[in-house]
Amino acid sequence: MTNLTFATVLFCCLFIAFVFILLLDNRSYKSSKSVANAYDKWTNDYLLERLWGEHIHLGYYKQSPKKPDFRQAKIDFVHELVRWSSLNSLPTGSRILDVGCGIGGSSRILARDYGFDVLGITISSAQVERARELTPAGMNCSFEVMDALDLAFKDETFDGIWSVEAGPHMPNKQLYADEMLRVLRPGGVLSVADWNIREIENKPLTLYEKLILKQLLNQWAHPEFSSINSFKKNLLESPYNLSEVETEDWTRFTLPSWNDSIFEGIRRPLDILSLGGNAFLKGFREIPTILLMRWAFSNYLMRFGVFKISSK
């Protein structure tokens, strides 16, 4: 069999496998339970953790000649958002709520490097279990299963609120903003980073963009994306907000993450193969969505927005 024939057969087999998995594994948003189920599966099969490490979010790539390692870029992202949002202005021992904490990567950095008392919440029970396993004994960092749209805390409980890439899973963006601001004490700091759709008021979505957007929503259990301006408006119009909201577009700093998330499978093939053939198929299943995300962010359909506010 020639190399060309072998490559063709391999491609056909992978394509059939991809379609098969796609048909059997519908991850479109139906309710908060569908989000929880998706993250339970991603956590229990260890694929994301093996490829992405402890941080299930994009990295921050500084504009320098030397590109950082993918996992280091994720760590850099946490420190850069802390600096940009002025979360580091809070004193040691400040109580921080990490909304949508994943398996606790950011929570542990906030506790270890900044001395904060951190509580991470996620809707996924598997993520909470894994976050607890990864957190060293004695670290001022804990985790609970909780819905971000129904926070079980009194008003003004926390000194800082941290939320990275959780917003797209929220069906009610205003309630998401309200709940975070409700539990933030006066003088506290809000740090949010999210995937956002571009502003469409003056430039409506084309049919092609709508089709791509539908896939981006359906494949990773997202009900809808807000734009940077629309979520800024949610924060400004919240009855719990008493200050101005600042935003920036970090698309150019985070864009390399999408290619790197695929290249990690090439750099660490044994990490996938050690999990078995099913993990390989699951990893392959994600590639089209990752490539669509890369296209959407590089062609201004999607933007990476960061938000900060200092309550008075």
PDB file of C-alpha atoms in Angstrom:
ATOM      1  CA  MET A   1       0.000   0.000   0.000  1.00  0.00           C
ATOM      2  CA  THR A   2       1.468   3.373  -1.001  1.00  0.00           C
ATOM      3  CA  ASN A   3       1.842   6.206   1.465  1.00  0.00           C
ATOM      4  CA  LEU A   4      -0.851   8.172  -0.371  1.00  0.00           C
ATOM      5  CA  THR A   5      -3.292   5.267  -0.277  1.00  0.00           C
ATOM      6  CA  PHE A   6      -2.560   4.627   3.388  1.00  0.00           C
ATOM      7  CA  ALA A   7      -3.077   8.301   4.232  1.00  0.00           C
ATOM      8  CA  THR A   8      -6.387   8.308   2.333  1.00  0.00           C
ATOM      9  CA  VAL A   9      -7.648   5.207   4.125  1.00  0.00           C
ATOM     10  CA  LEU A  10      -6.546   6.629   7.482  1.00  0.00           C
ATOM     11  CA  PHE A  11      -8.291   9.923   6.789  1.00  0.00           C
ATOM     12  CA  CYS A  12     -11.512   8.127   5.796  1.00  0.00           C
ATOM     13  CA  CYS A  13     -11.418   5.995   8.927  1.00  0.00           C
ATOM     14  CA  LEU A  14     -10.869   9.024  11.151  1.00  0.00           C
ATOM     15  CA  PHE A  15     -13.616  10.945   9.398  1.00  0.00           C
ATOM     16  CA  ILE A  16     -16.085   8.073   9.883  1.00  0.00           C
ATOM     17  CA  ALA A  17     -15.062   7.813  13.536  1.00  0.00           C
ATOM     18  CA  PHE A  18     -15.567  11.537  13.983  1.00  0.00           C
ATOM     19  CA  VAL A  19     -19.069  11.458  12.471  1.00  0.00           C
ATOM     20  CA  PHE A  20     -19.956   8.408  14.544  1.00  0.00           C
ATOM     21  CA  ILE A  21     -18.877  10.060  17.800  1.00  0.00           C
ATOM     22  CA  LEU A  22     -20.566  13.311  16.847  1.00  0.00           C
ATOM     23  CA  LEU A  23     -23.888  11.561  16.277  1.00  0.00           C
ATOM     24  CA  LEU A  24     -23.706   9.618  19.540  1.00  0.00           C
ATOM     25  CA  ASP A  25     -22.415  12.454  21.715  1.00  0.00           C
ATOM     26  CA  ASN A  26     -24.733  15.442  21.421  1.00  0.00           C
ATOM     27  CA  ARG A  27     -23.421  18.175  23.705  1.00  0.00           C
ATOM     28  CA  SER A  28     -25.795  21.004  22.825  1.00  0.00           C
ATOM     29  CA  TYR A  29     -27.101  23.052  25.739  1.00  0.00           C
ATOM     30  CA  LYS A  30     -30.393  21.840  27.181  1.00  0.00           C
ATOM     31  CA  SER A  31     -30.138  22.842  30.829  1.00  0.00           C
ATOM     32  CA  SER A  32     -27.559  23.312  33.555  1.00  0.00           C
ATOM     33  CA  LYS A  33     -27.535  19.528  33.837  1.00  0.00           C
ATOM     34  CA  SER A  34     -26.258  19.187  30.263  1.00  0.00           C
ATOM     35  CA  VAL A  35     -23.338  21.487  31.124  1.00  0.00           C
ATOM     36  CA  ALA A  36     -22.588  19.482  34.252  1.00  0.00           C
ATOM     37  CA  ASN A  37     -22.721  16.204  32.335  1.00  0.00           C
ATOM     38  CA  ALA A  38     -20.346  17.503  29.647  1.00  0.00           C
ATOM     39  CA  TYR A  39     -17.751  18.609  32.198  1.00  0.00           C
ATOM     40  CA  ASP A  40     -18.162  15.421  34.231  1.00  0.00           C
ATOM     41  CA  LYS A  41     -17.237  13.430  31.114  1.00  0.00           C
ATOM     42  CA  TRP A  42     -14.310  15.691  30.180  1.00  0.00           C
ATOM     43  CA  THR A  43     -12.984  15.396  33.733  1.00  0.00           C
ATOM     44  CA  ASN A  44     -13.462  11.658  34.217  1.00  0.00           C
ATOM     45  CA  ASP A  45     -11.709  10.677  30.986  1.00  0.00           C
ATOM     46  CA  TYR A  46      -8.655  12.848  31.948  1.00  0.00           C
ATOM     47  CA  LEU A  47      -8.120  13.867  28.316  1.00  0.00           C
ATOM     48  CA  LEU A  48      -8.322  17.636  28.851  1.00  0.00           C
ATOM     49  CA  GLU A  49      -6.153  17.446  31.939  1.00  0.00           C
ATOM     50  CA  ARG A  50      -3.493  15.376  30.179  1.00  0.00           C
ATOM     51  CA  LEU A  51      -3.346  17.812  27.260  1.00  0.00           C
ATOM     52  CA  TRP A  52      -4.113  21.172  28.886  1.00  0.00           C
ATOM     53  CA  GLY A  53      -2.846  20.625  32.434  1.00  0.00           C
ATOM     54  CA  GLU A  54      -4.658  22.086  35.424  1.00  0.00           C
ATOM     55  CA  HIS A  55      -6.016  25.088  33.518  1.00  0.00           C
ATOM     56  CA  ILE A  56      -9.018  24.568  31.238  1.00  0.00           C
ATOM     57  CA  HIS A  57      -8.799  28.046  29.716  1.00  0.00           C
ATOM     58  CA  LEU A  58      -6.780  29.874  27.078  1.00  0.00           C
ATOM     59  CA  GLY A  59      -3.258  31.145  27.582  1.00  0.00           C
ATOM     60  CA  TYR A  60      -1.824  34.668  27.452  1.00  0.00           C
ATOM     61  CA  TYR A  61       0.958  35.142  24.890  1.00  0.00           C
ATOM     62  CA  LYS A  62       2.999  38.272  25.454  1.00  0.00           C
ATOM     63  CA  GLN A  63       4.150  40.179  22.416  1.00  0.00           C
ATOM     64  CA  SER A  64       7.757  38.989  22.563  1.00  0.00           C
ATOM     65  CA  PRO A  65      10.064  37.078  20.188  1.00  0.00           C
ATOM     66  CA  LYS A  66      10.005  33.954  22.365  1.00  0.00           C
ATOM     67  CA  LYS A  67       6.648  32.219  22.485  1.00  0.00           C
ATOM     68  CA  PRO A  68       5.852  30.644  25.875  1.00  0.00           C
ATOM     69  CA  ASP A  69       4.962  26.996  26.398  1.00  0.00           C
ATOM     70  CA  PHE A  70       1.196  26.364  26.148  1.00  0.00           C
ATOM     71  CA  ARG A  71       0.859  25.432  29.807  1.00  0.00           C
ATOM     72  CA  GLN A  72       3.061  28.316  30.907  1.00  0.00           C
ATOM     73  CA  ALA A  73       0.898  30.669  28.831  1.00  0.00           C
ATOM     74  CA  LYS A  74      -2.102  29.558  30.887  1.00  0.00           C
ATOM     75  CA  ILE A  75      -0.284  30.372  34.104  1.00  0.00           C
ATOM     76  CA  ASP A  76       0.776  33.709  32.611  1.00  0.00           C
ATOM     77  CA  PHE A  77      -2.882  34.382  31.803  1.00  0.00           C
ATOM     78  CA  VAL A  78      -3.871  34.092  35.467  1.00  0.00           C
ATOM     79  CA  HIS A  79      -1.156  36.489  36.624  1.00  0.00           C
ATOM     80  CA  GLU A  80      -1.897  38.948  33.816  1.00  0.00           C
ATOM     81  CA  LEU A  81      -5.613  39.053  34.645  1.00  0.00           C
ATOM     82  CA  VAL A  82      -4.794  39.503  38.335  1.00  0.00           C
ATOM     83  CA  ARG A  83      -2.560  42.455  37.440  1.00  0.00           C
ATOM     84  CA  TRP A  84      -4.932  44.016  34.888  1.00  0.00           C
ATOM     85  CA  SER A  85      -7.990  43.803  37.131  1.00  0.00           C
ATOM     86  CA  SER A  86      -6.057  44.997  40.225  1.00  0.00           C
ATOM     87  CA  LEU A  87      -7.033  41.881  42.148  1.00  0.00           C
ATOM     88  CA  ASN A  88      -3.492  41.996  43.541  1.00  0.00           C
ATOM     89  CA  SER A  89      -4.433  45.226  45.340  1.00  0.00           C
ATOM     90  CA  LEU A  90      -6.421  43.167  47.836  1.00  0.00           C
ATOM     91  CA  PRO A  91      -4.609  42.248  51.060  1.00  0.00           C
ATOM     92  CA  THR A  92      -3.456  38.760  51.984  1.00  0.00           C
ATOM     93  CA  GLY A  93      -6.301  36.695  53.404  1.00  0.00           C
ATOM     94  CA  SER A  94      -8.968  38.319  51.221  1.00  0.00           C
ATOM     95  CA  ARG A  95     -11.868  36.003  50.376  1.00  0.00           C
ATOM     96  CA  ILE A  96     -12.103  35.228  46.649  1.00  0.00           C
ATOM     97  CA  LEU A  97     -14.880  33.378  44.840  1.00  0.00           C
ATOM     98  CA  ASP A  98     -13.772  31.566  41.668  1.00  0.00           C
ATOM     99  CA  VAL A  99     -16.933  31.158  39.564  1.00  0.00           C
ATOM    100  CA  GLY A 100     -16.577  28.237  37.160  1.00  0.00           C
ATOM    101  CA  CYS A 101     -13.348  27.000  38.740  1.00  0.00           C
ATOM    102  CA  GLY A 102     -12.807  23.889  36.600  1.00  0.00           C
ATOM    103  CA  ILE A 103     -10.351  21.565  38.338  1.00  0.00           C
ATOM    104  CA  GLY A 104      -8.989  24.438  40.384  1.00  0.00           C
ATOM    105  CA  GLY A 105      -5.896  25.628  38.512  1.00  0.00           C
ATOM    106  CA  SER A 106      -6.587  29.347  38.914  1.00  0.00           C
ATOM    107  CA  SER A 107      -7.896  28.912  42.468  1.00  0.00           C
ATOM    108  CA  ARG A 108      -4.639  27.309  43.559  1.00  0.00           C
ATOM    109  CA  ILE A 109      -2.545  30.086  42.003  1.00  0.00           C
ATOM    110  CA  LEU A 110      -4.669  32.751  43.710  1.00  0.00           C
ATOM    111  CA  ALA A 111      -4.279  30.983  47.047  1.00  0.00           C
ATOM    112  CA  ARG A 112      -0.594  30.047  46.733  1.00  0.00           C
ATOM    113  CA  ASP A 113       0.889  33.105  45.000  1.00  0.00           C
ATOM    114  CA  TYR A 114      -1.316  35.872  46.380  1.00  0.00           C
ATOM    115  CA  GLY A 115      -2.272  34.530  49.807  1.00  0.00           C
ATOM    116  CA  PHE A 116      -6.013  34.676  49.181  1.00  0.00           C
ATOM    117  CA  ASP A 117      -8.661  32.509  50.850  1.00  0.00           C
ATOM    118  CA  VAL A 118     -10.267  30.996  47.751  1.00  0.00           C
ATOM    119  CA  LEU A 119     -13.520  29.128  47.229  1.00  0.00           C
ATOM    120  CA  GLY A 120     -13.973  27.634  43.772  1.00  0.00           C
ATOM    121  CA  ILE A 121     -17.421  26.663  42.539  1.00  0.00           C
ATOM    122  CA  THR A 122     -18.487  24.660  39.502  1.00  0.00           C
ATOM    123  CA  ILE A 123     -21.637  22.885  38.404  1.00  0.00           C
ATOM    124  CA  SER A 124     -19.659  19.690  37.789  1.00  0.00           C
ATOM    125  CA  SER A 125     -19.317  17.286  40.729  1.00  0.00           C
ATOM    126  CA  ALA A 126     -16.468  15.488  38.923  1.00  0.00           C
ATOM    127  CA  GLN A 127     -14.518  18.744  38.648  1.00  0.00           C
ATOM    128  CA  VAL A 128     -14.963  19.420  42.369  1.00  0.00           C
ATOM    129  CA  GLU A 129     -13.709  15.935  43.238  1.00  0.00           C
ATOM    130  CA  ARG A 130     -10.676  16.291  40.966  1.00  0.00           C
ATOM    131  CA  ALA A 131      -9.932  19.830  42.182  1.00  0.00           C
ATOM    132  CA  ARG A 132      -9.857  18.579  45.758  1.00  0.00           C
ATOM    133  CA  GLU A 133      -7.509  15.745  44.770  1.00  0.00           C
ATOM    134  CA  LEU A 134      -5.093  18.175  43.110  1.00  0.00           C
ATOM    135  CA  THR A 135      -5.067  20.698  45.967  1.00  0.00           C
ATOM    136  CA  PRO A 136      -2.315  20.167  48.564  1.00  0.00           C
ATOM    137  CA  ALA A 137      -3.339  19.763  52.181  1.00  0.00           C
ATOM    138  CA  GLY A 138      -3.167  23.013  54.100  1.00  0.00           C
ATOM    139  CA  MET A 139      -3.692  25.258  51.070  1.00  0.00           C
ATOM    140  CA  ASN A 140      -6.298  27.940  51.737  1.00  0.00           C
ATOM    141  CA  CYS A 141      -8.411  26.762  48.847  1.00  0.00           C
ATOM    142  CA  SER A 142     -11.691  24.781  48.797  1.00  0.00           C
ATOM    143  CA  PHE A 143     -14.283  23.703  46.241  1.00  0.00           C
ATOM    144  CA  GLU A 144     -18.051  23.218  46.119  1.00  0.00           C
ATOM    145  CA  VAL A 145     -20.693  22.205  43.591  1.00  0.00           C
ATOM    146  CA  MET A 146     -22.872  25.254  42.963  1.00  0.00           C
ATOM    147  CA  ASP A 147     -24.873  26.960  40.213  1.00  0.00           C
ATOM    148  CA  ALA A 148     -23.437  30.391  39.385  1.00  0.00           C
ATOM    149  CA  LEU A 149     -26.969  31.670  38.765  1.00  0.00           C
ATOM    150  CA  ASP A 150     -28.037  30.772  42.306  1.00  0.00           C
ATOM    151  CA  LEU A 151     -25.123  31.495  44.623  1.00  0.00           C
ATOM    152  CA  ALA A 152     -25.710  30.208  48.147  1.00  0.00           C
ATOM    153  CA  PHE A 153     -24.110  33.202  49.865  1.00  0.00           C
ATOM    154  CA  LYS A 154     -25.302  36.308  51.639  1.00  0.00           C
ATOM    155  CA  ASP A 155     -24.832  39.700  50.003  1.00  0.00           C
ATOM    156  CA  GLU A 156     -21.338  41.228  50.191  1.00  0.00           C
ATOM    157  CA  THR A 157     -19.616  37.978  51.231  1.00  0.00           C
ATOM    158  CA  PHE A 158     -16.446  38.150  49.114  1.00  0.00           C
ATOM    159  CA  ASP A 159     -13.611  40.642  48.630  1.00  0.00           C
ATOM    160  CA  GLY A 160     -13.016  39.535  45.059  1.00  0.00           C
ATOM    161  CA  ILE A 161     -14.833  37.623  42.309  1.00  0.00           C
ATOM    162  CA  TRP A 162     -12.907  35.697  39.641  1.00  0.00           C
ATOM    163  CA  SER A 163     -14.553  34.103  36.612  1.00  0.00           C
ATOM    164  CA  VAL A 164     -12.774  32.874  33.478  1.00  0.00           C
ATOM    165  CA  GLU A 165     -14.590  31.501  30.404  1.00  0.00           C
ATOM    166  CA  ALA A 166     -17.729  30.572  32.354  1.00  0.00           C
ATOM    167  CA  GLY A 167     -20.129  33.121  30.833  1.00  0.00           C
ATOM    168  CA  PRO A 168     -20.916  31.246  27.590  1.00  0.00           C
ATOM    169  CA  HIS A 169     -22.509  28.462  29.674  1.00  0.00           C
ATOM    170  CA  MET A 170     -24.896  30.911  31.381  1.00  0.00           C
ATOM    171  CA  PRO A 171     -28.385  31.079  29.814  1.00  0.00           C
ATOM    172  CA  ASN A 172     -29.178  34.302  31.708  1.00  0.00           C
ATOM    173  CA  LYS A 173     -26.280  36.753  31.401  1.00  0.00           C
ATOM    174  CA  GLN A 174     -27.959  39.427  33.521  1.00  0.00           C
ATOM    175  CA  LEU A 175     -28.502  37.022  36.407  1.00  0.00           C
ATOM    176  CA  TYR A 176     -24.899  35.848  36.056  1.00  0.00           C
ATOM    177  CA  ALA A 177     -23.716  39.459  36.424  1.00  0.00           C
ATOM    178  CA  ASP A 178     -26.185  40.201  39.235  1.00  0.00           C
ATOM    179  CA  GLU A 179     -25.198  37.197  41.329  1.00  0.00           C
ATOM    180  CA  MET A 180     -21.474  37.930  41.121  1.00  0.00           C
ATOM    181  CA  LEU A 181     -21.974  41.584  42.029  1.00  0.00           C
ATOM    182  CA  ARG A 182     -24.470  40.730  44.771  1.00  0.00           C
ATOM    183  CA  VAL A 183     -21.936  38.704  46.738  1.00  0.00           C
ATOM    184  CA  LEU A 184     -19.097  41.197  46.151  1.00  0.00           C
ATOM    185  CA  ARG A 185     -18.496  43.526  49.094  1.00  0.00           C
ATOM    186  CA  PRO A 186     -18.218  47.317  48.644  1.00  0.00           C
ATOM    187  CA  GLY A 187     -14.662  48.092  47.582  1.00  0.00           C
ATOM    188  CA  GLY A 188     -14.172  44.577  46.230  1.00  0.00           C
ATOM    189  CA  VAL A 189     -12.715  43.626  42.849  1.00  0.00           C
ATOM    190  CA  LEU A 190     -14.359  41.788  39.967  1.00  0.00           C
ATOM    191  CA  SER A 191     -12.177  39.967  37.395  1.00  0.00           C
ATOM    192  CA  VAL A 192     -13.955  38.344  34.440  1.00  0.00           C
ATOM    193  CA  ALA A 193     -12.654  36.952  31.141  1.00  0.00           C
ATOM    194  CA  ASP A 194     -14.880  35.415  28.472  1.00  0.00           C
ATOM    195  CA  TRP A 195     -15.430  34.325  24.914  1.00  0.00           C
ATOM    196  CA  ASN A 196     -17.680  36.909  23.264  1.00  0.00           C
ATOM    197  CA  ILE A 197     -19.406  37.271  19.923  1.00  0.00           C
ATOM    198  CA  ARG A 198     -18.494  40.422  17.985  1.00  0.00           C
ATOM    199  CA  GLU A 199     -20.810  43.427  18.115  1.00  0.00           C
ATOM    200  CA  ILE A 200     -23.569  42.717  15.578  1.00  0.00           C
ATOM    201  CA  GLU A 201     -25.803  45.787  15.858  1.00  0.00           C
ATOM    202  CA  ASN A 202     -24.207  47.579  12.903  1.00  0.00           C
ATOM    203  CA  LYS A 203     -23.038  44.473  11.065  1.00  0.00           C
ATOM    204  CA  PRO A 204     -25.524  41.575  11.260  1.00  0.00           C
ATOM    205  CA  LEU A 205     -24.278  38.006  11.081  1.00  0.00           C
ATOM    206  CA  THR A 206     -23.996  36.470   7.632  1.00  0.00           C
ATOM    207  CA  LEU A 207     -25.533  33.055   6.934  1.00  0.00           C
ATOM    208  CA  TYR A 208     -22.044  31.537   6.989  1.00  0.00           C
ATOM    209  CA  GLU A 209     -21.304  33.098  10.372  1.00  0.00           C
ATOM    210  CA  LYS A 210     -24.622  31.882  11.763  1.00  0.00           C
ATOM    211  CA  LEU A 211     -23.815  28.310  10.743  1.00  0.00           C
ATOM    212  CA  ILE A 212     -20.389  28.479  12.370  1.00  0.00           C
ATOM    213  CA  LEU A 213     -21.812  30.080  15.488  1.00  0.00           C
ATOM    214  CA  LYS A 214     -24.413  27.327  15.789  1.00  0.00           C
ATOM    215  CA  GLN A 215     -21.661  24.703  15.787  1.00  0.00           C
ATOM    216  CA  LEU A 216     -19.633  26.604  18.384  1.00  0.00           C
ATOM    217  CA  LEU A 217     -22.670  26.777  20.644  1.00  0.00           C
ATOM    218  CA  ASN A 218     -23.806  23.188  20.182  1.00  0.00           C
ATOM    219  CA  GLN A 219     -20.485  21.388  20.485  1.00  0.00           C
ATOM    220  CA  TRP A 220     -19.502  22.684  23.919  1.00  0.00           C
ATOM    221  CA  ALA A 221     -22.856  23.114  25.714  1.00  0.00           C
ATOM    222  CA  HIS A 222     -23.209  26.880  25.275  1.00  0.00           C
ATOM    223  CA  PRO A 223     -26.690  28.450  25.246  1.00  0.00           C
ATOM    224  CA  GLU A 224     -25.426  31.741  23.764  1.00  0.00           C
ATOM    225  CA  PHE A 225     -22.509  34.155  23.633  1.00  0.00           C
ATOM    226  CA  SER A 226     -22.754  37.753  24.761  1.00  0.00           C
ATOM    227  CA  SER A 227     -20.747  40.530  23.127  1.00  0.00           C
ATOM    228  CA  ILE A 228     -18.231  42.571  25.090  1.00  0.00           C
ATOM    229  CA  ASN A 229     -20.566  45.560  25.085  1.00  0.00           C
ATOM    230  CA  SER A 230     -23.670  43.564  25.977  1.00  0.00           C
ATOM    231  CA  PHE A 231     -22.046  41.959  29.019  1.00  0.00           C
ATOM    232  CA  LYS A 232     -20.601  45.316  30.024  1.00  0.00           C
ATOM    233  CA  LYS A 233     -24.185  46.575  29.904  1.00  0.00           C
ATOM    234  CA  ASN A 234     -25.284  43.649  32.104  1.00  0.00           C
ATOM    235  CA  LEU A 235     -22.720  44.681  34.700  1.00  0.00           C
ATOM    236  CA  LEU A 236     -23.589  48.384  34.476  1.00  0.00           C
ATOM    237  CA  GLU A 237     -27.336  47.761  34.766  1.00  0.00           C
ATOM    238  CA  SER A 238     -27.083  45.407  37.707  1.00  0.00           C
ATOM    239  CA  PRO A 239     -28.796  46.828  40.822  1.00  0.00           C
ATOM    240  CA  TYR A 240     -25.713  45.778  42.796  1.00  0.00           C
ATOM    241  CA  ASN A 241     -23.242  47.789  40.708  1.00  0.00           C
ATOM    242  CA  LEU A 242     -22.139  51.196  41.948  1.00  0.00           C
ATOM    243  CA  SER A 243     -19.165  51.861  39.698  1.00  0.00           C
ATOM    244  CA  GLU A 244     -17.875  51.997  36.149  1.00  0.00           C
ATOM    245  CA  VAL A 245     -16.923  48.916  34.167  1.00  0.00           C
ATOM    246  CA  GLU A 246     -13.708  48.691  32.156  1.00  0.00           C
ATOM    247  CA  THR A 247     -13.129  46.247  29.303  1.00  0.00           C
ATOM    248  CA  GLU A 248     -10.374  45.227  26.914  1.00  0.00           C
ATOM    249  CA  ASP A 249     -10.132  42.914  23.944  1.00  0.00           C
ATOM    250  CA  TRP A 250      -7.447  40.266  24.521  1.00  0.00           C
ATOM    251  CA  THR A 251      -8.057  38.310  21.322  1.00  0.00           C
ATOM    252  CA  ARG A 252      -4.543  38.900  19.974  1.00  0.00           C
ATOM    253  CA  PHE A 253      -2.984  37.757  23.245  1.00  0.00           C
ATOM    254  CA  THR A 254      -4.994  34.525  23.480  1.00  0.00           C
ATOM    255  CA  LEU A 255      -5.348  33.518  19.806  1.00  0.00           C
ATOM    256  CA  PRO A 256      -2.291  31.193  19.674  1.00  0.00           C
ATOM    257  CA  SER A 257      -3.974  28.982  22.281  1.00  0.00           C
ATOM    258  CA  TRP A 258      -6.223  27.347  19.692  1.00  0.00           C
ATOM    259  CA  ASN A 259      -3.389  25.987  17.557  1.00  0.00           C
ATOM    260  CA  ASP A 260      -1.416  25.027  20.645  1.00  0.00           C
ATOM    261  CA  SER A 261      -4.362  23.073  22.032  1.00  0.00           C
ATOM    262  CA  ILE A 262      -4.132  20.814  18.970  1.00  0.00           C
ATOM    263  CA  PHE A 263      -0.322  20.715  18.896  1.00  0.00           C
ATOM    264  CA  GLU A 264      -0.292  19.447  22.481  1.00  0.00           C
ATOM    265  CA  GLY A 265      -1.547  16.123  21.147  1.00  0.00           C
ATOM    266  CA  ILE A 266       1.468  15.987  18.833  1.00  0.00           C
ATOM    267  CA  ARG A 267       3.902  17.081  21.540  1.00  0.00           C
ATOM    268  CA  ARG A 268       2.517  14.593  24.074  1.00  0.00           C
ATOM    269  CA  PRO A 269       1.212  11.608  22.067  1.00  0.00           C
ATOM    270  CA  LEU A 270       1.831   9.145  24.897  1.00  0.00           C
ATOM    271  CA  ASP A 271      -0.408  11.185  27.175  1.00  0.00           C
ATOM    272  CA  ILE A 272      -3.306  10.384  24.853  1.00  0.00           C
ATOM    273  CA  LEU A 273      -2.344   6.837  23.920  1.00  0.00           C
ATOM    274  CA  SER A 274      -1.917   5.895  27.571  1.00  0.00           C
ATOM    275  CA  LEU A 275      -5.626   6.614  28.062  1.00  0.00           C
ATOM    276  CA  GLY A 276      -6.631   4.140  25.357  1.00  0.00           C
ATOM    277  CA  GLY A 277      -8.152   4.271  21.893  1.00  0.00           C
ATOM    278  CA  ASN A 278     -11.354   5.903  23.110  1.00  0.00           C
ATOM    279  CA  ALA A 279      -9.382   8.916  24.335  1.00  0.00           C
ATOM    280  CA  PHE A 280      -7.736   9.225  20.921  1.00  0.00           C
ATOM    281  CA  LEU A 281     -11.144   9.280  19.229  1.00  0.00           C
ATOM    282  CA  LYS A 282     -12.441  11.820  21.732  1.00  0.00           C
ATOM    283  CA  GLY A 283      -9.430  14.022  21.118  1.00  0.00           C
ATOM    284  CA  PHE A 284      -9.930  13.779  17.378  1.00  0.00           C
ATOM    285  CA  ARG A 285     -13.585  14.657  17.869  1.00  0.00           C
ATOM    286  CA  GLU A 286     -12.589  18.063  19.315  1.00  0.00           C
ATOM    287  CA  ILE A 287     -10.319  19.141  16.440  1.00  0.00           C
ATOM    288  CA  PRO A 288     -13.024  20.517  14.069  1.00  0.00           C
ATOM    289  CA  THR A 289     -14.543  22.642  16.849  1.00  0.00           C
ATOM    290  CA  ILE A 290     -11.123  23.939  17.905  1.00  0.00           C
ATOM    291  CA  LEU A 291     -10.335  24.872  14.300  1.00  0.00           C
ATOM    292  CA  LEU A 292     -13.708  26.620  13.999  1.00  0.00           C
ATOM    293  CA  MET A 293     -12.953  28.532  17.193  1.00  0.00           C
ATOM    294  CA  ARG A 294      -9.563  29.521  15.794  1.00  0.00           C
ATOM    295  CA  TRP A 295     -11.214  30.739  12.586  1.00  0.00           C
ATOM    296  CA  ALA A 296     -13.948  32.612  14.475  1.00  0.00           C
ATOM    297  CA  PHE A 297     -11.493  34.480  16.708  1.00  0.00           C
ATOM    298  CA  SER A 298      -9.073  35.291  13.908  1.00  0.00           C
ATOM    299  CA  ASN A 299     -11.853  36.523  11.598  1.00  0.00           C
ATOM    300  CA  TYR A 300     -13.610  38.767  14.146  1.00  0.00           C
ATOM    301  CA  LEU A 301     -16.693  36.625  14.620  1.00  0.00           C
ATOM    302  CA  MET A 302     -15.563  35.987  18.197  1.00  0.00           C
ATOM    303  CA  ARG A 303     -13.619  38.214  20.604  1.00  0.00           C
ATOM    304  CA  PHE A 304     -11.913  37.541  23.924  1.00  0.00           C
ATOM    305  CA  GLY A 305     -13.158  40.123  26.391  1.00  0.00           C
ATOM    306  CA  VAL A 306     -11.896  40.962  29.873  1.00  0.00           C
ATOM    307  CA  PHE A 307     -13.940  42.946  32.393  1.00  0.00           C
ATOM    308  CA  LYS A 308     -13.120  44.646  35.667  1.00  0.00           C
ATOM    309  CA  ILE A 309     -14.938  46.747  38.212  1.00  0.00           C
ATOM    310  CA  SER A 310     -14.076  48.189  41.607  1.00  0.00           C
ATOM    311  CA  SER A 311     -17.200  48.643  43.717  1.00  0.00           C
ATOM    312  CA  LYS A 312     -17.547  51.726  45.878  1.00  0.00           C
TER     313      LYS A 312
END
